[in-house]
Every structure is written in C-alpha cells, then in structure tokens.
Amino acid sequence: MNKKSLSKQIYDARWCYVFVLPCLILTGMFVIYPIGMSWYFSLLDWSGFTKEAKFIGLQNYYEAVNDEFFWDAFIRSFIFMFGTVPVKIVLGFIIAVFLNNQVLKLAPFFRTVIFMPVVTAIAIIGIVMTFVFSPFNGPANKFLMSTNLTSAPIDFLGNPDTVLPTVMGVYVWKWLGITMMYWLAALQTVPQDVYDAAKIDGAEGYRLWIHIILPIVLPFAIVIILVEAVGALNVFPLIETMTAGGPFFSSEVMEIYIFRTAFVTDSGTMPRLGYACAAGVFWGVAVLFITVLQGLWMRRTRRI
Amino acid sequence: MKKKKELKISRRTVMKGALAAGAMMSAGSIPSKLFAGEFNIPDPLKPLPTTGGNMRWIDSGDMKGVFWKKLFPEYAASRGITIEYDGLPWKEINKIVPIAIRNGTVHDVFQLPLGMDPGVAVSEGWVQPWDDYIENLDEWLANFPAGVYLPGVNQFNGKTYGLCLTANKRTGTCLLYSEKYMSEAGYDPQAGRMTYSEIRDAAKKITKRGNGQYYGWIIGGNQVNRWEDVVHTFGQVAGAHGGRGGFTNRHINFQNGKFQIASDQYMEAVELLLQLKSDGSAFPGVMSMNAPQARALMPQGAAGMIFQGPWCIGVWGRDAPEWKYGIASEPVPDGKKAQPLYIAEGGSNTLWLSANSTMGPFAGDLIRFMGTEQGQIYWAQTVGAADPAVNPEAVAKAGLTGPSAQALAMFAENLLVGPNPIVRNKDVGVVAAKSRVPDPSLALVIQGLYTGQLKGVEAQLKDCNQRYEDALDQAVEEARADGANVTRDDWVFPNWDINSNYGASKYSEL
C-alpha cells in the first residue's frame, strides 16, 4: 500500500487545520500563554506592575508551603469540595429522578424553579445572601426566631463556626439546578424498554434504581462528579461577595488567598504577583492531580 | 356586562422603565442637571486645545464624587470636552489602578492605591509632572499652606507630580451617635470627651432600652481596616504617640522608632472593643457587614454609636436629613487626658496625571481653578468636613455650619503635624516599596480576637508587634541592598515635641 508522507497528509487535510486554527490561536492566547506566564512569574519577586522583577527561583514556592495560611486555605478548599459535591450529587439525582417521571405534570415548572439560581449572576446572589443571612432583620433569622428554633439571631456569616457551612449551603442551592440537569440528561439515555423489562421481571421501587438504572448511569456519575469537584474548587466570586474570606480567614479558600496576595491589601502594601502565581501554580497542579485521578477512575469504571 | 379593564404591560414598557431606573441609579442620587450654572468657572489662563476629547478621572468617591458630579458637567461644557468620572471605594481602586497601569489604560487623572510609594510611580514612569499644564505653577503652589507640597511626597526631581486639593487634617474614628438614644441613656458627648467606661455604660443602656430592636454600638467588622483604625486612633488619643499613613509610618513611635502595637494604650483600646461585645452591646452581625453598610444602619435606628469619619455627615445629610445625630471626639481611657493625634505633612487625595494622558491641559486647568480660593470655597461648601479643603481661609469663608463645622473645629483642636520619615530621607520611599505587612496584620489580629478565634490580647499584640518589627527590618535591609541610604534611625526623631507641630525647622535640626 502506498503510504502518504506527513506533509502530504497535512496538505490533504489543510482545510481541517484552517478551521482549527482560530481555536488554536484563541486557546494559545487565553489558556496556554497565561499558564506559561504564571509559571514564569512564580519564579520572580515581583509586585506585578513595577519594572523591577528579581528572579528568585523556587523561593516563592518554598515560602508558600511554609505558610500556615496557605495550607489552611488549601485544606478549606477541599473541605468546601467534600462538603458540597456529595450533597449536590445525591440531591440532584433524587430531584432528577422525580422530575424525570413524565406522569408528574408540574415537572417543567419545578425544573425551571430549581434551575433559576443557575442563571442568576453569582455576585448578585452573594450580595443578596448577605442580607438574607443578616442577623438583623434577615429573613433567615426572622424565620428561625418566629418558629422558636432559636432564641437569639445567628450571625451566619460573621461567626467562624457557621460561615463556611452557610456559604456551602448557598453554593449548593445556586448550582443544584445544573447538577439536576446533568442527571436528567443521564437518565434520559436509559431506554424505555429497560424500564419495561425490569418491571416485567418484578424490579420496582428502589430495586429498580439501585440494580438497574444506577449501573447504567454510573459512567455519567463519574463525569458529573468530576465536573462538580472542579467547580467546587472555583468559588471565588461567591465567597468574595459574601465574606471576602472572613471573618479572620474562616472562609478563605485558595482562590481568595491567591487574590489577596496578588493585589494591594486593605493593609496597604505592595501586591506580590510572583508569590500569588506560585500559590496559583501549586493549586493548579493539585487540581490537575485530582482531575487525573478522577479520569483514571472513570476509565476503570467504564471497563467494568 | 362591563368588561374588566386589563392592565397590559408590554416588554417594551418594562425595558423603558428599567432603563430609566438604571439611568437614575447610575447618575447617583443627586441629578447633576439640578446644579447647572452653579459654578463661576473662569476662562483658562492660556488657550486650551480645541480638539476636545474625553477625560477619565478616578478617585475614592464619597463626598468627592458628589462634588465632581456637580462640577464636571459644567466644566466639560465650558471647555468642549467630556469627562468620565469613576468614584470607587479604596478596595476597588487598589485593584483597578494597578491593573490599568499595567495595561496602559489607567484614567487620565487618578489616585494611587493605598500605601503605594509615589516615588515608585514617578520612577516607573506611570505619571507625568503637572508643571507644563498649570500656568504660573510656583505662584499657584504658594497659595497652599506650608507642608502640603514636599520633595519626596508629591514633588520629585524639581517637578510637581502630585496635586492635593484636600487636607489630611481629619480622623476616621470620631464618635458619631444618635442624639435620641444617647440622651435617653443619660449621656451628652458634647459636654466633654467620653471615657471608655462611659462608652460601655451608654452602649449597655441603649441596648437595654432597645430590647432587641436596636443596640449600643455598631462597626463594619468585615472591612478589616476599621478594627485597626479604631485601635490605632484610640491608642494615640490615650498617649501612644506615633505616625499615621502607610506601613512605614503607622503605629511607629517616632520618639524611639519602634512599633507600639503592644503598648498599654493599644491593649486598652482592643479590650474596649471586646468588652462592648461581651456586654452584649454590639449590633448582632457586625462581622458580616462593611463600613458603608454599618453607616447606613445608623439613621435607620439600628444602633446608638459608631466610630467613623466625617464622610458620614454628607451621606447622612443627603440620605436621612431628618435624623438627629451628633459628632464628638474619640473616647479616652478612664482617668486619662486626651493626647494629640498626629498627621503627616502633605495633603490628601493626591491626584496624579497618567504618563499616557493627552488631557493634561484640561486636567491642569481644572485643578488650577480648584486650587484657587474660589474653587476651594466651592469644594468646602459641598464636601464640608468629609475631605476638608486644603486652604483654611477658604474653609473659613465657606460658611459651614452644623456637624461639618463642628468636626472641622474638633480636628483643628485635636490634630498636630507629626514627623514623617520620608520627608527626612526620601530613601524611606524605597523601604515603603519593599514593605510587606505581615500576615496576619494588626487589623486581622483584632478581628480574630473579636471573633474569639485568637486568644489573649497581650500575647497576640506582642506577637504582632514583633512581626511588624521584623517586616520593617527586612524592608530596610532589602532597600539597603538595593543601594538606598537608610537605617532604622531614620524613624527616630529625638527633637519631637509631642505638643507642637513638627515642621521644616525641626527637620533641619536633625
């Protein structure tokens, strides 16, 4: 067989490359270049906007891994992820199962209601939630007080013990609709004849779901978990608008930590873009590691 | 049967309404048209370019924004240009300006982020001097009080880069209170400076009367600088004499050049805040609100006292004109006499001209007018005590009354000019550029103590003090390594008399 040379193959597929080119250029400009530059900046002692930038090797990394606030924020990010993703996955699945039932007449209405927070601007939600959870005349506290669930108002966002769970709750509420949609899409791939066959075989109720439907949608679950996990590690706008990482770092996740060190602080000192990049690169690698692990898990599950 | 008339609202009607509401909101609560023709703007001293253009201006807003929104339309119309004004909180300026400088898109006229050394802005070439844009600059500068324009502060290499229209003679932690609640509690802050015990007692009584509807005291606790501002100023009033401003001035006792974060005065101030909390007198939820939110709750009757600045006067006057409140000096620890507060030489709200700007002739013409006595009177009449005009004679002629006049009188009585290391040695600016506030900063330490996440006031403040000492030592060391001629002795002013202004003659004695 006459094998074509590489250049000939490229030439033959030239229109494919032409059509891919805009995407490659944009990816290069807005993904590859910033990633590359952040690696480079992380090796500099640099405020980010002065001419003076001193190459200091891995010193920023050394400083970051020796900073207790860095590790606190790092761990807090994972607490946030482990606290929200399972809740969203389980709740989203349960809601999707109910709303996937075509007998339920109001399913479109409930889908819309649950999906509505997803399309609302996150900064607006963050600000509105500070009023909702205000201990002074906030509706959440008014409800708790009027139903005698508490005798005194709770400072949900000002108390170090309640701030993170509160923000996590808001995050789950805000993005639950998208998880529900993922599950609905997954459930709609289950052929109707599988349901019918299962029913003929006598599988109903939870047995139908556990033994028949769940194994079919499991590969989707892995993808959903992956997407949700990465999403839960990117919560900057919500936390910045609701608490800015406070009080006293109680809700400071990695992105807030990076932001705090990358810009001029309230205390009024020069920002440290080089250091912030080092923290960001470290964080990016950690997230990538988790993503790869999940990818491997997904591949293994598919084989099963 | 008569058909019921239906209310029909089309999408277009809704859009029109939304657009109108948006336009009203973006214009602020004071429509600028109302003030058309209010200013007598003189002709320029020399012909301005006839090409027009758009001038972009950014500053920290508040009452300054109210004034500029009145003046800019009129000035722009008189000169055939347009002006785009952004009045933003410092937190936003700290983020936006550095990025805009980096991108080359910074406004024509801007304020530098807090704590940024102006010397860096000049040496980096971000700004250009005003000298070419203000006619008879030397004569114009002579109208300002001594100490406003200084080499190393706003003048570099014999040129003037930073222009100040406002004085820095003010504090941001005055006692602002509801007249009704305070009088019901049996206190009159106008009768004399209140003590810490009286503040606590008044707060307790107000809270008791409020019975859950209102509380004794409020603070915007998630805006961390508020904690530091209160402790810093209260500490100074109690006798911890020291500097104000950025990291290389703030909290430093210029008698010995050391940080005084762990002083008894600072500890007492922190204890007062903790006691207000433990007494149950603090408004619930202070940790989840910023300073403007806390300020906005005062006229709503949510609390009896707040420690904030004179900028509240203008905002409350505009938003709640019927509400009766008073302004008084910061409290003092029991049995102690209030000590002076110190400000650094120079003005405040320094305005810088972007190196890329082509609107220098217009910006210079406008600022020149604002620096004249008439311009300063206009400023004082609108801005009042929030950002006092730098020319004291103009302030006197502005005919201010009420809380504004009272606040200015209070500042005149309480504030003195203290030493400023950068005036003594411009290489201190290099140290400022190298400085990093240690983590956690004093502001965060106080917040942590308040929330209970940190324990032991004395131990925490001592730790914090040591971190600040180490950070300044390190910055000095790095500056010296870069060739700066500076030592920690530059922060020691042995000839400082704490009861008098520290002026040019004192620097020359060193």
PDB file of N, CA, C and O in Angstrom, chain A residues 67-98:
ATOM      1  N   ASP A  67       3.832  28.513  54.682  1.00  0.00           N
ATOM      2  CA  ASP A  67       2.879  29.488  55.216  1.00  0.00           C
ATOM      3  C   ASP A  67       1.629  28.759  55.706  1.00  0.00           C
ATOM      4  O   ASP A  67       0.937  28.098  54.923  1.00  0.00           O
ATOM      5  N   GLU A  68       1.346  28.897  56.990  1.00  0.00           N
ATOM      6  CA  GLU A  68       0.198  28.180  57.554  1.00  0.00           C
ATOM      7  C   GLU A  68      -1.121  28.641  56.927  1.00  0.00           C
ATOM      8  O   GLU A  68      -2.063  27.856  56.776  1.00  0.00           O
ATOM      9  N   PHE A  69      -1.188  29.924  56.527  1.00  0.00           N
ATOM     10  CA  PHE A  69      -2.435  30.423  55.928  1.00  0.00           C
ATOM     11  C   PHE A  69      -2.667  29.806  54.545  1.00  0.00           C
ATOM     12  O   PHE A  69      -3.795  29.624  54.117  1.00  0.00           O
ATOM     13  N   PHE A  70      -1.554  29.515  53.860  1.00  0.00           N
ATOM     14  CA  PHE A  70      -1.658  28.848  52.566  1.00  0.00           C
ATOM     15  C   PHE A  70      -2.287  27.470  52.760  1.00  0.00           C
ATOM     16  O   PHE A  70      -3.241  27.105  52.064  1.00  0.00           O
ATOM     17  N   TRP A  71      -1.769  26.714  53.718  1.00  0.00           N
ATOM     18  CA  TRP A  71      -2.287  25.362  53.932  1.00  0.00           C
ATOM     19  C   TRP A  71      -3.702  25.376  54.485  1.00  0.00           C
ATOM     20  O   TRP A  71      -4.522  24.511  54.146  1.00  0.00           O
ATOM     21  N   ASP A  72      -3.992  26.372  55.347  1.00  0.00           N
ATOM     22  CA  ASP A  72      -5.365  26.492  55.858  1.00  0.00           C
ATOM     23  C   ASP A  72      -6.332  26.687  54.691  1.00  0.00           C
ATOM     24  O   ASP A  72      -7.392  26.064  54.634  1.00  0.00           O
ATOM     25  N   ALA A  73      -5.953  27.582  53.787  1.00  0.00           N
ATOM     26  CA  ALA A  73      -6.817  27.864  52.634  1.00  0.00           C
ATOM     27  C   ALA A  73      -6.917  26.636  51.727  1.00  0.00           C
ATOM     28  O   ALA A  73      -7.987  26.316  51.197  1.00  0.00           O
ATOM     29  N   PHE A  74      -5.802  25.965  51.582  1.00  0.00           N
ATOM     30  CA  PHE A  74      -5.739  24.756  50.745  1.00  0.00           C
ATOM     31  C   PHE A  74      -6.708  23.697  51.269  1.00  0.00           C
ATOM     32  O   PHE A  74      -7.545  23.161  50.527  1.00  0.00           O
ATOM     33  N   ILE A  75      -6.608  23.451  52.563  1.00  0.00           N
ATOM     34  CA  ILE A  75      -7.473  22.427  53.183  1.00  0.00           C
ATOM     35  C   ILE A  75      -8.932  22.867  53.134  1.00  0.00           C
ATOM     36  O   ILE A  75      -9.832  22.069  52.844  1.00  0.00           O
ATOM     37  N   ARG A  76      -9.130  24.180  53.378  1.00  0.00           N
ATOM     38  CA  ARG A  76     -10.507  24.698  53.375  1.00  0.00           C
ATOM     39  C   ARG A  76     -11.163  24.499  52.002  1.00  0.00           C
ATOM     40  O   ARG A  76     -12.349  24.218  51.911  1.00  0.00           O
ATOM     41  N   SER A  77     -10.380  24.643  50.963  1.00  0.00           N
ATOM     42  CA  SER A  77     -10.927  24.436  49.608  1.00  0.00           C
ATOM     43  C   SER A  77     -11.435  23.010  49.452  1.00  0.00           C
ATOM     44  O   SER A  77     -12.490  22.771  48.851  1.00  0.00           O
ATOM     45  N   PHE A  78     -10.693  22.058  49.998  1.00  0.00           N
ATOM     46  CA  PHE A  78     -11.114  20.658  49.890  1.00  0.00           C
ATOM     47  C   PHE A  78     -12.290  20.352  50.822  1.00  0.00           C
ATOM     48  O   PHE A  78     -13.155  19.542  50.494  1.00  0.00           O
ATOM     49  N   ILE A  79     -12.299  21.022  51.974  1.00  0.00           N
ATOM     50  CA  ILE A  79     -13.478  20.865  52.858  1.00  0.00           C
ATOM     51  C   ILE A  79     -14.711  21.327  52.092  1.00  0.00           C
ATOM     52  O   ILE A  79     -15.767  20.694  52.119  1.00  0.00           O
ATOM     53  N   PHE A  80     -14.547  22.460  51.399  1.00  0.00           N
ATOM     54  CA  PHE A  80     -15.657  23.004  50.616  1.00  0.00           C
ATOM     55  C   PHE A  80     -16.096  21.986  49.557  1.00  0.00           C
ATOM     56  O   PHE A  80     -17.281  21.734  49.381  1.00  0.00           O
ATOM     57  N   MET A  81     -15.118  21.396  48.888  1.00  0.00           N
ATOM     58  CA  MET A  81     -15.443  20.448  47.825  1.00  0.00           C
ATOM     59  C   MET A  81     -16.146  19.198  48.391  1.00  0.00           C
ATOM     60  O   MET A  81     -17.205  18.798  47.913  1.00  0.00           O
ATOM     61  N   PHE A  82     -15.538  18.631  49.445  1.00  0.00           N
ATOM     62  CA  PHE A  82     -16.125  17.404  50.001  1.00  0.00           C
ATOM     63  C   PHE A  82     -17.457  17.668  50.705  1.00  0.00           C
ATOM     64  O   PHE A  82     -18.273  16.763  50.854  1.00  0.00           O
ATOM     65  N   GLY A  83     -17.646  18.909  51.133  1.00  0.00           N
ATOM     66  CA  GLY A  83     -18.910  19.248  51.797  1.00  0.00           C
ATOM     67  C   GLY A  83     -20.037  19.541  50.825  1.00  0.00           C
ATOM     68  O   GLY A  83     -21.219  19.438  51.186  1.00  0.00           O
ATOM     69  N   THR A  84     -19.715  19.923  49.615  1.00  0.00           N
ATOM     70  CA  THR A  84     -20.779  20.328  48.686  1.00  0.00           C
ATOM     71  C   THR A  84     -21.056  19.294  47.595  1.00  0.00           C
ATOM     72  O   THR A  84     -22.215  19.064  47.254  1.00  0.00           O
ATOM     73  N   VAL A  85     -20.002  18.684  47.073  1.00  0.00           N
ATOM     74  CA  VAL A  85     -20.197  17.801  45.908  1.00  0.00           C
ATOM     75  C   VAL A  85     -21.116  16.614  46.226  1.00  0.00           C
ATOM     76  O   VAL A  85     -22.087  16.379  45.492  1.00  0.00           O
ATOM     77  N   PRO A  86     -20.869  15.866  47.323  1.00  0.00           N
ATOM     78  CA  PRO A  86     -21.779  14.733  47.594  1.00  0.00           C
ATOM     79  C   PRO A  86     -23.223  15.185  47.768  1.00  0.00           C
ATOM     80  O   PRO A  86     -24.143  14.525  47.277  1.00  0.00           O
ATOM     81  N   VAL A  87     -23.418  16.317  48.446  1.00  0.00           N
ATOM     82  CA  VAL A  87     -24.790  16.803  48.667  1.00  0.00           C
ATOM     83  C   VAL A  87     -25.442  17.126  47.325  1.00  0.00           C
ATOM     84  O   VAL A  87     -26.590  16.748  47.060  1.00  0.00           O
ATOM     85  N   LYS A  88     -24.695  17.804  46.463  1.00  0.00           N
ATOM     86  CA  LYS A  88     -25.252  18.166  45.159  1.00  0.00           C
ATOM     87  C   LYS A  88     -25.540  16.924  44.315  1.00  0.00           C
ATOM     88  O   LYS A  88     -26.572  16.845  43.642  1.00  0.00           O
ATOM     89  N   ILE A  89     -24.628  15.976  44.365  1.00  0.00           N
ATOM     90  CA  ILE A  89     -24.785  14.774  43.545  1.00  0.00           C
ATOM     91  C   ILE A  89     -26.033  13.992  43.985  1.00  0.00           C
ATOM     92  O   ILE A  89     -26.883  13.632  43.165  1.00  0.00           O
ATOM     93  N   VAL A  90     -26.143  13.793  45.293  1.00  0.00           N
ATOM     94  CA  VAL A  90     -27.265  12.990  45.806  1.00  0.00           C
ATOM     95  C   VAL A  90     -28.588  13.735  45.618  1.00  0.00           C
ATOM     96  O   VAL A  90     -29.565  13.201  45.081  1.00  0.00           O
ATOM     97  N   LEU A  91     -28.601  15.012  46.044  1.00  0.00           N
ATOM     98  CA  LEU A  91     -29.833  15.799  45.919  1.00  0.00           C
ATOM     99  C   LEU A  91     -30.245  15.948  44.457  1.00  0.00           C
ATOM    100  O   LEU A  91     -31.412  15.799  44.099  1.00  0.00           O
ATOM    101  N   GLY A  92     -29.249  16.245  43.624  1.00  0.00           N
ATOM    102  CA  GLY A  92     -29.514  16.424  42.192  1.00  0.00           C
ATOM    103  C   GLY A  92     -30.099  15.166  41.588  1.00  0.00           C
ATOM    104  O   GLY A  92     -31.034  15.225  40.775  1.00  0.00           O
ATOM    105  N   PHE A  93     -29.570  14.017  42.027  1.00  0.00           N
ATOM    106  CA  PHE A  93     -30.056  12.735  41.497  1.00  0.00           C
ATOM    107  C   PHE A  93     -31.501  12.493  41.935  1.00  0.00           C
ATOM    108  O   PHE A  93     -32.358  12.132  41.118  1.00  0.00           O
ATOM    109  N   ILE A  94     -31.759  12.706  43.219  1.00  0.00           N
ATOM    110  CA  ILE A  94     -33.121  12.465  43.731  1.00  0.00           C
ATOM    111  C   ILE A  94     -34.129  13.356  43.004  1.00  0.00           C
ATOM    112  O   ILE A  94     -35.181  12.905  42.546  1.00  0.00           O
ATOM    113  N   ILE A  95     -33.768  14.634  42.872  1.00  0.00           N
ATOM    114  CA  ILE A  95     -34.686  15.570  42.205  1.00  0.00           C
ATOM    115  C   ILE A  95     -34.883  15.156  40.744  1.00  0.00           C
ATOM    116  O   ILE A  95     -36.002  15.162  40.225  1.00  0.00           O
ATOM    117  N   ALA A  96     -33.774  14.768  40.107  1.00  0.00           N
ATOM    118  CA  ALA A  96     -33.868  14.380  38.692  1.00  0.00           C
ATOM    119  C   ALA A  96     -34.757  13.152  38.516  1.00  0.00           C
ATOM    120  O   ALA A  96     -35.542  13.079  37.561  1.00  0.00           O
ATOM    121  N   VAL A  97     -34.644  12.220  39.438  1.00  0.00           N
ATOM    122  CA  VAL A  97     -35.470  11.008  39.357  1.00  0.00           C
ATOM    123  C   VAL A  97     -36.953  11.389  39.417  1.00  0.00           C
ATOM    124  O   VAL A  97     -37.765  10.910  38.610  1.00  0.00           O
ATOM    125  N   PHE A  98     -37.283  12.277  40.342  1.00  0.00           N
ATOM    126  CA  PHE A  98     -38.686  12.704  40.452  1.00  0.00           C
ATOM    127  C   PHE A  98     -39.130  13.472  39.206  1.00  0.00           C
ATOM    128  O   PHE A  98     -40.199  13.236  38.666  1.00  0.00           O
TER     129      PHE A  98
END
